[in-house]
Amino acid sequence: MSYRMWVELASHIREMGANEAVKVLLLEGQGEQAFVSGADISEFEAMRDCGDKAEVYDAAVDTAISQVLKFPKPVISKIRGICFGGGLALALASDIRIADTRSTFALPAARLGIGYRFNWLRRMVNLLGETVAADLIFTGRAIDAAEALHLRLVNRVIDGQVINKEVEGYCAIITSNAPLSIAAAKSGINMLRDGTPSEDANNAIRALIHRCAASNDYKEGIRAFKERRSPIFHGR
């Protein structure tokens, strides 16, 4: 993935986040060969050949990943094929990761003489644990989807013939639920991830709970339950 593509991805995700009609963000590669095969190494000699240039290059990747982390709606990565390096960092920034059985994962920085930035390392350690992160980073080895599921790197592994249908159904479940409830949960999860002080987090979540309780969606959910029908939520 080229420097320009990282910049464009960050801009696109930012625009999607501002679109109130968007309920779920689905990240996927083009075709079945790769989610993201990593950075475009052919650019490195010209664009990443010293510490200062590396900072600029990595900042573009950081920006894209940051946009995923702070995206206000659920983010799902549908992973097919190769998911290496920056692509894996991007996938780990999403809320849910669903992989094709033929997917492969790797963090090959040590094979290229690249150092991982602190925020990337923290995300990997928080999600995978110190020993798993160390194993994958120190060796740079590729793992298959089954091992990725065992290591909790992905949430689900699905056969490639049905993954599109399964992910579509999964997104439909999320979009049918109350947007304010999901927003409250995502905010809480993000605050836990970011280490927001407990008192501040508790106050913020309390305000979101009150917002849910005062919403028309809350009333609709109760009515629908009593009437034994599916609720229709509007996010207000």
PDB file of C-alpha atoms in Angstrom:
ATOM      1  CA  MET A   1       0.000   0.000   0.000  1.00  0.00           C
ATOM      2  CA  SER A   2       1.576   3.271  -1.102  1.00  0.00           C
ATOM      3  CA  TYR A   3       2.026   6.465   0.900  1.00  0.00           C
ATOM      4  CA  ARG A   4      -0.622   8.163  -1.239  1.00  0.00           C
ATOM      5  CA  MET A   5      -3.088   5.358  -0.571  1.00  0.00           C
ATOM      6  CA  TRP A   6      -2.623   5.702   3.201  1.00  0.00           C
ATOM      7  CA  VAL A   7      -3.301   9.442   2.935  1.00  0.00           C
ATOM      8  CA  GLU A   8      -6.387   8.875   0.786  1.00  0.00           C
ATOM      9  CA  LEU A   9      -7.653   6.161   3.129  1.00  0.00           C
ATOM     10  CA  ALA A  10      -7.433   8.503   6.130  1.00  0.00           C
ATOM     11  CA  SER A  11      -9.352  11.193   4.255  1.00  0.00           C
ATOM     12  CA  HIS A  12     -12.034   8.760   3.090  1.00  0.00           C
ATOM     13  CA  ILE A  13     -12.598   7.307   6.547  1.00  0.00           C
ATOM     14  CA  ARG A  14     -12.810  10.814   8.014  1.00  0.00           C
ATOM     15  CA  GLU A  15     -15.528  11.694   5.498  1.00  0.00           C
ATOM     16  CA  MET A  16     -17.426   8.484   6.231  1.00  0.00           C
ATOM     17  CA  GLY A  17     -17.329   9.251   9.947  1.00  0.00           C
ATOM     18  CA  ALA A  18     -19.039  12.586   9.340  1.00  0.00           C
ATOM     19  CA  ASN A  19     -21.844  10.914   7.362  1.00  0.00           C
ATOM     20  CA  GLU A  20     -24.749  10.258   9.729  1.00  0.00           C
ATOM     21  CA  ALA A  21     -26.244   7.729   7.313  1.00  0.00           C
ATOM     22  CA  VAL A  22     -23.286   5.391   7.829  1.00  0.00           C
ATOM     23  CA  LYS A  23     -24.016   2.830  10.554  1.00  0.00           C
ATOM     24  CA  VAL A  24     -21.134   0.395  10.032  1.00  0.00           C
ATOM     25  CA  LEU A  25     -17.749   0.825   8.357  1.00  0.00           C
ATOM     26  CA  LEU A  26     -16.567  -2.276   6.489  1.00  0.00           C
ATOM     27  CA  LEU A  27     -12.883  -2.474   5.563  1.00  0.00           C
ATOM     28  CA  GLU A  28     -11.844  -4.943   2.876  1.00  0.00           C
ATOM     29  CA  GLY A  29      -9.271  -5.355   0.135  1.00  0.00           C
ATOM     30  CA  GLN A  30      -9.940  -5.405  -3.577  1.00  0.00           C
ATOM     31  CA  GLY A  31     -10.450  -9.020  -4.566  1.00  0.00           C
ATOM     32  CA  GLU A  32      -9.495 -12.186  -2.728  1.00  0.00           C
ATOM     33  CA  GLN A  33      -5.694 -11.945  -2.819  1.00  0.00           C
ATOM     34  CA  ALA A  34      -5.063  -9.436  -0.058  1.00  0.00           C
ATOM     35  CA  PHE A  35      -6.655  -7.305   2.636  1.00  0.00           C
ATOM     36  CA  VAL A  36      -3.527  -5.150   2.681  1.00  0.00           C
ATOM     37  CA  SER A  37      -0.207  -6.766   1.790  1.00  0.00           C
ATOM     38  CA  GLY A  38       1.737  -4.132   3.730  1.00  0.00           C
ATOM     39  CA  ALA A  39       3.539  -0.960   2.783  1.00  0.00           C
ATOM     40  CA  ASP A  40       4.865  -0.410  -0.738  1.00  0.00           C
ATOM     41  CA  ILE A  41       8.511  -1.269  -0.104  1.00  0.00           C
ATOM     42  CA  SER A  42       9.509   0.088  -3.525  1.00  0.00           C
ATOM     43  CA  GLU A  43       8.911   3.584  -2.099  1.00  0.00           C
ATOM     44  CA  PHE A  44      11.202   3.138   0.887  1.00  0.00           C
ATOM     45  CA  GLU A  45      14.520   4.118  -0.694  1.00  0.00           C
ATOM     46  CA  ALA A  46      13.107   7.462  -1.795  1.00  0.00           C
ATOM     47  CA  MET A  47      10.513   8.192   0.880  1.00  0.00           C
ATOM     48  CA  ARG A  48      11.771   6.392   3.977  1.00  0.00           C
ATOM     49  CA  ASP A  49      15.564   6.402   3.788  1.00  0.00           C
ATOM     50  CA  CYS A  50      16.263   8.307   7.015  1.00  0.00           C
ATOM     51  CA  GLY A  51      14.693   8.881  10.433  1.00  0.00           C
ATOM     52  CA  ASP A  52      12.971  12.133   9.493  1.00  0.00           C
ATOM     53  CA  LYS A  53      11.439  10.699   6.333  1.00  0.00           C
ATOM     54  CA  ALA A  54      10.387   7.599   8.216  1.00  0.00           C
ATOM     55  CA  GLU A  55       8.548   9.839  10.693  1.00  0.00           C
ATOM     56  CA  VAL A  56       6.616  11.509   7.857  1.00  0.00           C
ATOM     57  CA  TYR A  57       5.821   8.202   6.177  1.00  0.00           C
ATOM     58  CA  ASP A  58       4.753   6.498   9.401  1.00  0.00           C
ATOM     59  CA  ALA A  59       2.654   9.513  10.372  1.00  0.00           C
ATOM     60  CA  ALA A  60       0.517   8.976   7.261  1.00  0.00           C
ATOM     61  CA  VAL A  61      -0.062   5.358   8.291  1.00  0.00           C
ATOM     62  CA  ASP A  62      -0.732   6.460  11.873  1.00  0.00           C
ATOM     63  CA  THR A  63      -3.317   8.958  10.688  1.00  0.00           C
ATOM     64  CA  ALA A  64      -5.251   6.326   8.750  1.00  0.00           C
ATOM     65  CA  ILE A  65      -5.165   3.902  11.668  1.00  0.00           C
ATOM     66  CA  SER A  66      -6.173   6.680  14.069  1.00  0.00           C
ATOM     67  CA  GLN A  67      -9.217   7.449  11.921  1.00  0.00           C
ATOM     68  CA  VAL A  68     -10.273   3.815  12.260  1.00  0.00           C
ATOM     69  CA  LEU A  69      -9.703   3.773  16.022  1.00  0.00           C
ATOM     70  CA  LYS A  70     -11.799   6.880  16.625  1.00  0.00           C
ATOM     71  CA  PHE A  71     -14.474   6.117  14.028  1.00  0.00           C
ATOM     72  CA  PRO A  72     -17.814   6.757  15.797  1.00  0.00           C
ATOM     73  CA  LYS A  73     -19.565   3.650  14.438  1.00  0.00           C
ATOM     74  CA  PRO A  74     -18.623  -0.058  14.524  1.00  0.00           C
ATOM     75  CA  VAL A  75     -15.720  -0.963  12.231  1.00  0.00           C
ATOM     76  CA  ILE A  76     -15.449  -4.458  10.752  1.00  0.00           C
ATOM     77  CA  SER A  77     -12.474  -5.787   8.791  1.00  0.00           C
ATOM     78  CA  LYS A  78     -13.274  -8.506   6.270  1.00  0.00           C
ATOM     79  CA  ILE A  79      -9.908 -10.145   5.665  1.00  0.00           C
ATOM     80  CA  ARG A  80      -9.230 -12.220   2.586  1.00  0.00           C
ATOM     81  CA  GLY A  81      -5.749 -13.338   1.593  1.00  0.00           C
ATOM     82  CA  ILE A  82      -2.616 -11.522   2.771  1.00  0.00           C
ATOM     83  CA  CYS A  83      -2.814  -9.265   5.811  1.00  0.00           C
ATOM     84  CA  PHE A  84       0.737  -8.147   6.563  1.00  0.00           C
ATOM     85  CA  GLY A  85       2.496  -5.275   8.320  1.00  0.00           C
ATOM     86  CA  GLY A  86       0.571  -2.032   8.186  1.00  0.00           C
ATOM     87  CA  GLY A  87      -2.414  -3.990   6.898  1.00  0.00           C
ATOM     88  CA  LEU A  88      -2.475  -6.030  10.084  1.00  0.00           C
ATOM     89  CA  ALA A  89      -2.121  -2.851  12.151  1.00  0.00           C
ATOM     90  CA  LEU A  90      -5.114  -1.462  10.258  1.00  0.00           C
ATOM     91  CA  ALA A  91      -7.139  -4.616  10.902  1.00  0.00           C
ATOM     92  CA  LEU A  92      -6.238  -4.558  14.595  1.00  0.00           C
ATOM     93  CA  ALA A  93      -7.620  -1.014  14.793  1.00  0.00           C
ATOM     94  CA  SER A  94     -11.080  -2.244  13.802  1.00  0.00           C
ATOM     95  CA  ASP A  95     -13.654  -3.470  16.313  1.00  0.00           C
ATOM     96  CA  ILE A  96     -14.307  -6.853  14.699  1.00  0.00           C
ATOM     97  CA  ARG A  97     -12.110  -8.948  12.395  1.00  0.00           C
ATOM     98  CA  ILE A  98     -13.627 -11.693  10.239  1.00  0.00           C
ATOM     99  CA  ALA A  99     -11.227 -13.716   8.108  1.00  0.00           C
ATOM    100  CA  ASP A 100     -11.394 -16.060   5.159  1.00  0.00           C
ATOM    101  CA  THR A 101     -10.025 -19.530   5.921  1.00  0.00           C
ATOM    102  CA  ARG A 102      -7.234 -18.894   3.390  1.00  0.00           C
ATOM    103  CA  SER A 103      -6.017 -15.665   4.991  1.00  0.00           C
ATOM    104  CA  THR A 104      -2.456 -15.279   6.246  1.00  0.00           C
ATOM    105  CA  PHE A 105      -1.067 -12.786   8.750  1.00  0.00           C
ATOM    106  CA  ALA A 106       2.418 -11.485   9.518  1.00  0.00           C
ATOM    107  CA  LEU A 107       4.367  -8.605  11.048  1.00  0.00           C
ATOM    108  CA  PRO A 108       7.545  -8.719   8.929  1.00  0.00           C
ATOM    109  CA  ALA A 109       9.220  -5.524  10.183  1.00  0.00           C
ATOM    110  CA  ALA A 110      12.227  -7.403  11.577  1.00  0.00           C
ATOM    111  CA  ARG A 111      12.871  -8.848   8.112  1.00  0.00           C
ATOM    112  CA  LEU A 112      13.081  -5.328   6.687  1.00  0.00           C
ATOM    113  CA  GLY A 113      14.960  -3.527   9.454  1.00  0.00           C
ATOM    114  CA  ILE A 114      11.909  -1.474  10.426  1.00  0.00           C
ATOM    115  CA  GLY A 115      11.010  -0.463  13.979  1.00  0.00           C
ATOM    116  CA  TYR A 116       7.398  -0.425  15.110  1.00  0.00           C
ATOM    117  CA  ARG A 117       6.084   2.778  16.664  1.00  0.00           C
ATOM    118  CA  PHE A 118       5.011   2.824  20.297  1.00  0.00           C
ATOM    119  CA  ASN A 119       1.293   3.226  19.634  1.00  0.00           C
ATOM    120  CA  TRP A 120       1.318   0.226  17.269  1.00  0.00           C
ATOM    121  CA  LEU A 121       3.142  -1.883  19.836  1.00  0.00           C
ATOM    122  CA  ARG A 122       0.722  -0.857  22.575  1.00  0.00           C
ATOM    123  CA  ARG A 123      -2.271  -1.838  20.452  1.00  0.00           C
ATOM    124  CA  MET A 124      -0.758  -5.232  19.647  1.00  0.00           C
ATOM    125  CA  VAL A 125       0.187  -5.943  23.264  1.00  0.00           C
ATOM    126  CA  ASN A 126      -3.246  -4.843  24.533  1.00  0.00           C
ATOM    127  CA  LEU A 127      -5.050  -7.084  22.059  1.00  0.00           C
ATOM    128  CA  LEU A 128      -2.741 -10.079  21.803  1.00  0.00           C
ATOM    129  CA  GLY A 129      -0.709 -10.048  25.017  1.00  0.00           C
ATOM    130  CA  GLU A 130       3.013  -9.526  25.424  1.00  0.00           C
ATOM    131  CA  THR A 131       4.150 -13.028  24.502  1.00  0.00           C
ATOM    132  CA  VAL A 132       2.055 -13.333  21.341  1.00  0.00           C
ATOM    133  CA  ALA A 133       3.062  -9.859  20.164  1.00  0.00           C
ATOM    134  CA  ALA A 134       6.721 -10.685  20.851  1.00  0.00           C
ATOM    135  CA  ASP A 135       6.457 -13.980  18.958  1.00  0.00           C
ATOM    136  CA  LEU A 136       4.946 -12.422  15.846  1.00  0.00           C
ATOM    137  CA  ILE A 137       7.247  -9.374  15.834  1.00  0.00           C
ATOM    138  CA  PHE A 138      10.520 -11.117  16.733  1.00  0.00           C
ATOM    139  CA  THR A 139      10.084 -13.888  14.156  1.00  0.00           C
ATOM    140  CA  GLY A 140       8.152 -12.086  11.417  1.00  0.00           C
ATOM    141  CA  ARG A 141       6.590 -15.471  10.688  1.00  0.00           C
ATOM    142  CA  ALA A 142       3.327 -15.832   8.793  1.00  0.00           C
ATOM    143  CA  ILE A 143       0.404 -17.549  10.485  1.00  0.00           C
ATOM    144  CA  ASP A 144      -2.735 -18.994   8.963  1.00  0.00           C
ATOM    145  CA  ALA A 145      -6.335 -18.135   9.810  1.00  0.00           C
ATOM    146  CA  ALA A 146      -6.717 -21.033  12.242  1.00  0.00           C
ATOM    147  CA  GLU A 147      -3.767 -19.878  14.343  1.00  0.00           C
ATOM    148  CA  ALA A 148      -4.948 -16.267  14.092  1.00  0.00           C
ATOM    149  CA  LEU A 149      -8.275 -17.346  15.583  1.00  0.00           C
ATOM    150  CA  HIS A 150      -6.514 -19.301  18.325  1.00  0.00           C
ATOM    151  CA  LEU A 151      -4.394 -16.251  19.195  1.00  0.00           C
ATOM    152  CA  ARG A 152      -7.530 -14.040  19.215  1.00  0.00           C
ATOM    153  CA  LEU A 153      -6.147 -11.955  16.398  1.00  0.00           C
ATOM    154  CA  VAL A 154      -9.460 -12.444  14.559  1.00  0.00           C
ATOM    155  CA  ASN A 155     -12.986 -12.945  15.888  1.00  0.00           C
ATOM    156  CA  ARG A 156     -14.232 -15.442  13.337  1.00  0.00           C
ATOM    157  CA  VAL A 157     -12.908 -17.535  10.443  1.00  0.00           C
ATOM    158  CA  ILE A 158     -15.329 -18.289   7.614  1.00  0.00           C
ATOM    159  CA  ASP A 159     -15.003 -20.246   4.383  1.00  0.00           C
ATOM    160  CA  GLY A 160     -14.346 -17.973   1.431  1.00  0.00           C
ATOM    161  CA  GLN A 161     -17.382 -19.216  -0.467  1.00  0.00           C
ATOM    162  CA  VAL A 162     -19.783 -17.820   2.124  1.00  0.00           C
ATOM    163  CA  ILE A 163     -17.813 -15.046   3.821  1.00  0.00           C
ATOM    164  CA  ASN A 164     -19.474 -12.263   1.827  1.00  0.00           C
ATOM    165  CA  LYS A 165     -22.945 -13.443   2.780  1.00  0.00           C
ATOM    166  CA  GLU A 166     -21.946 -14.017   6.409  1.00  0.00           C
ATOM    167  CA  VAL A 167     -20.359 -10.584   6.804  1.00  0.00           C
ATOM    168  CA  GLU A 168     -23.349  -8.953   5.124  1.00  0.00           C
ATOM    169  CA  GLY A 169     -25.647 -10.680   7.608  1.00  0.00           C
ATOM    170  CA  TYR A 170     -23.404  -9.722  10.518  1.00  0.00           C
ATOM    171  CA  CYS A 171     -23.491  -6.059   9.480  1.00  0.00           C
ATOM    172  CA  ALA A 172     -27.270  -6.277   9.127  1.00  0.00           C
ATOM    173  CA  ILE A 173     -27.575  -7.444  12.728  1.00  0.00           C
ATOM    174  CA  ILE A 174     -25.589  -4.450  13.933  1.00  0.00           C
ATOM    175  CA  THR A 175     -27.446  -1.926  11.797  1.00  0.00           C
ATOM    176  CA  SER A 176     -30.801  -3.254  13.051  1.00  0.00           C
ATOM    177  CA  ASN A 177     -29.889  -2.453  16.656  1.00  0.00           C
ATOM    178  CA  ALA A 178     -30.245   0.871  18.437  1.00  0.00           C
ATOM    179  CA  PRO A 179     -27.534   3.292  17.245  1.00  0.00           C
ATOM    180  CA  LEU A 180     -27.399   5.159  20.561  1.00  0.00           C
ATOM    181  CA  SER A 181     -26.857   1.918  22.481  1.00  0.00           C
ATOM    182  CA  ILE A 182     -24.029   0.925  20.158  1.00  0.00           C
ATOM    183  CA  ALA A 183     -22.499   4.404  20.367  1.00  0.00           C
ATOM    184  CA  ALA A 184     -22.537   4.260  24.167  1.00  0.00           C
ATOM    185  CA  ALA A 185     -20.875   0.844  24.171  1.00  0.00           C
ATOM    186  CA  LYS A 186     -18.242   1.845  21.629  1.00  0.00           C
ATOM    187  CA  SER A 187     -17.411   5.001  23.569  1.00  0.00           C
ATOM    188  CA  GLY A 188     -16.938   2.971  26.734  1.00  0.00           C
ATOM    189  CA  ILE A 189     -14.735   0.388  24.996  1.00  0.00           C
ATOM    190  CA  ASN A 190     -12.612   3.162  23.474  1.00  0.00           C
ATOM    191  CA  MET A 191     -12.164   4.854  26.833  1.00  0.00           C
ATOM    192  CA  LEU A 192     -11.053   1.580  28.385  1.00  0.00           C
ATOM    193  CA  ARG A 193      -8.619   1.074  25.521  1.00  0.00           C
ATOM    194  CA  ASP A 194      -7.217   4.591  25.794  1.00  0.00           C
ATOM    195  CA  GLY A 195      -6.889   4.515  29.568  1.00  0.00           C
ATOM    196  CA  THR A 196      -9.337   7.331  30.254  1.00  0.00           C
ATOM    197  CA  PRO A 197      -9.419   8.048  34.020  1.00  0.00           C
ATOM    198  CA  SER A 198     -12.182   6.013  35.646  1.00  0.00           C
ATOM    199  CA  GLU A 199     -14.121   8.997  37.005  1.00  0.00           C
ATOM    200  CA  ASP A 200     -14.112  10.777  33.645  1.00  0.00           C
ATOM    201  CA  ALA A 201     -15.103   7.579  31.826  1.00  0.00           C
ATOM    202  CA  ASN A 202     -17.862   6.842  34.324  1.00  0.00           C
ATOM    203  CA  ASN A 203     -19.318  10.345  33.943  1.00  0.00           C
ATOM    204  CA  ALA A 204     -19.172  10.161  30.163  1.00  0.00           C
ATOM    205  CA  ILE A 205     -20.863   6.760  30.064  1.00  0.00           C
ATOM    206  CA  ARG A 206     -23.533   7.922  32.532  1.00  0.00           C
ATOM    207  CA  ALA A 207     -24.390  10.807  30.194  1.00  0.00           C
ATOM    208  CA  LEU A 208     -24.664   8.405  27.248  1.00  0.00           C
ATOM    209  CA  ILE A 209     -26.908   6.081  29.269  1.00  0.00           C
ATOM    210  CA  HIS A 210     -29.170   9.007  30.122  1.00  0.00           C
ATOM    211  CA  ARG A 211     -29.277   9.910  26.436  1.00  0.00           C
ATOM    212  CA  CYS A 212     -30.380   6.372  25.602  1.00  0.00           C
ATOM    213  CA  ALA A 213     -33.066   6.419  28.315  1.00  0.00           C
ATOM    214  CA  ALA A 214     -34.487   9.714  27.032  1.00  0.00           C
ATOM    215  CA  SER A 215     -34.554   8.611  23.390  1.00  0.00           C
ATOM    216  CA  ASN A 216     -37.470   7.646  21.194  1.00  0.00           C
ATOM    217  CA  ASP A 217     -35.528   4.509  20.327  1.00  0.00           C
ATOM    218  CA  TYR A 218     -35.778   3.346  23.940  1.00  0.00           C
ATOM    219  CA  LYS A 219     -39.547   3.758  23.810  1.00  0.00           C
ATOM    220  CA  GLU A 220     -39.665   1.996  20.456  1.00  0.00           C
ATOM    221  CA  GLY A 221     -37.611  -0.914  21.778  1.00  0.00           C
ATOM    222  CA  ILE A 222     -40.024  -1.464  24.669  1.00  0.00           C
ATOM    223  CA  ARG A 223     -43.091  -1.153  22.414  1.00  0.00           C
ATOM    224  CA  ALA A 224     -41.638  -3.594  19.916  1.00  0.00           C
ATOM    225  CA  PHE A 225     -40.850  -6.096  22.662  1.00  0.00           C
ATOM    226  CA  LYS A 226     -44.397  -5.934  23.998  1.00  0.00           C
ATOM    227  CA  GLU A 227     -45.865  -6.195  20.509  1.00  0.00           C
ATOM    228  CA  ARG A 228     -43.548  -9.073  19.603  1.00  0.00           C
ATOM    229  CA  ARG A 229     -42.145  -7.402  16.519  1.00  0.00           C
ATOM    230  CA  SER A 230     -38.760  -6.147  15.371  1.00  0.00           C
ATOM    231  CA  PRO A 231     -38.015  -2.595  16.487  1.00  0.00           C
ATOM    232  CA  ILE A 232     -37.312   0.201  14.029  1.00  0.00           C
ATOM    233  CA  PHE A 233     -34.643   2.517  15.395  1.00  0.00           C
ATOM    234  CA  HIS A 234     -33.735   5.988  14.165  1.00  0.00           C
ATOM    235  CA  GLY A 235     -30.875   6.972  16.465  1.00  0.00           C
ATOM    236  CA  ARG A 236     -32.781   9.586  18.394  1.00  0.00           C
TER     237      ARG A 236
END
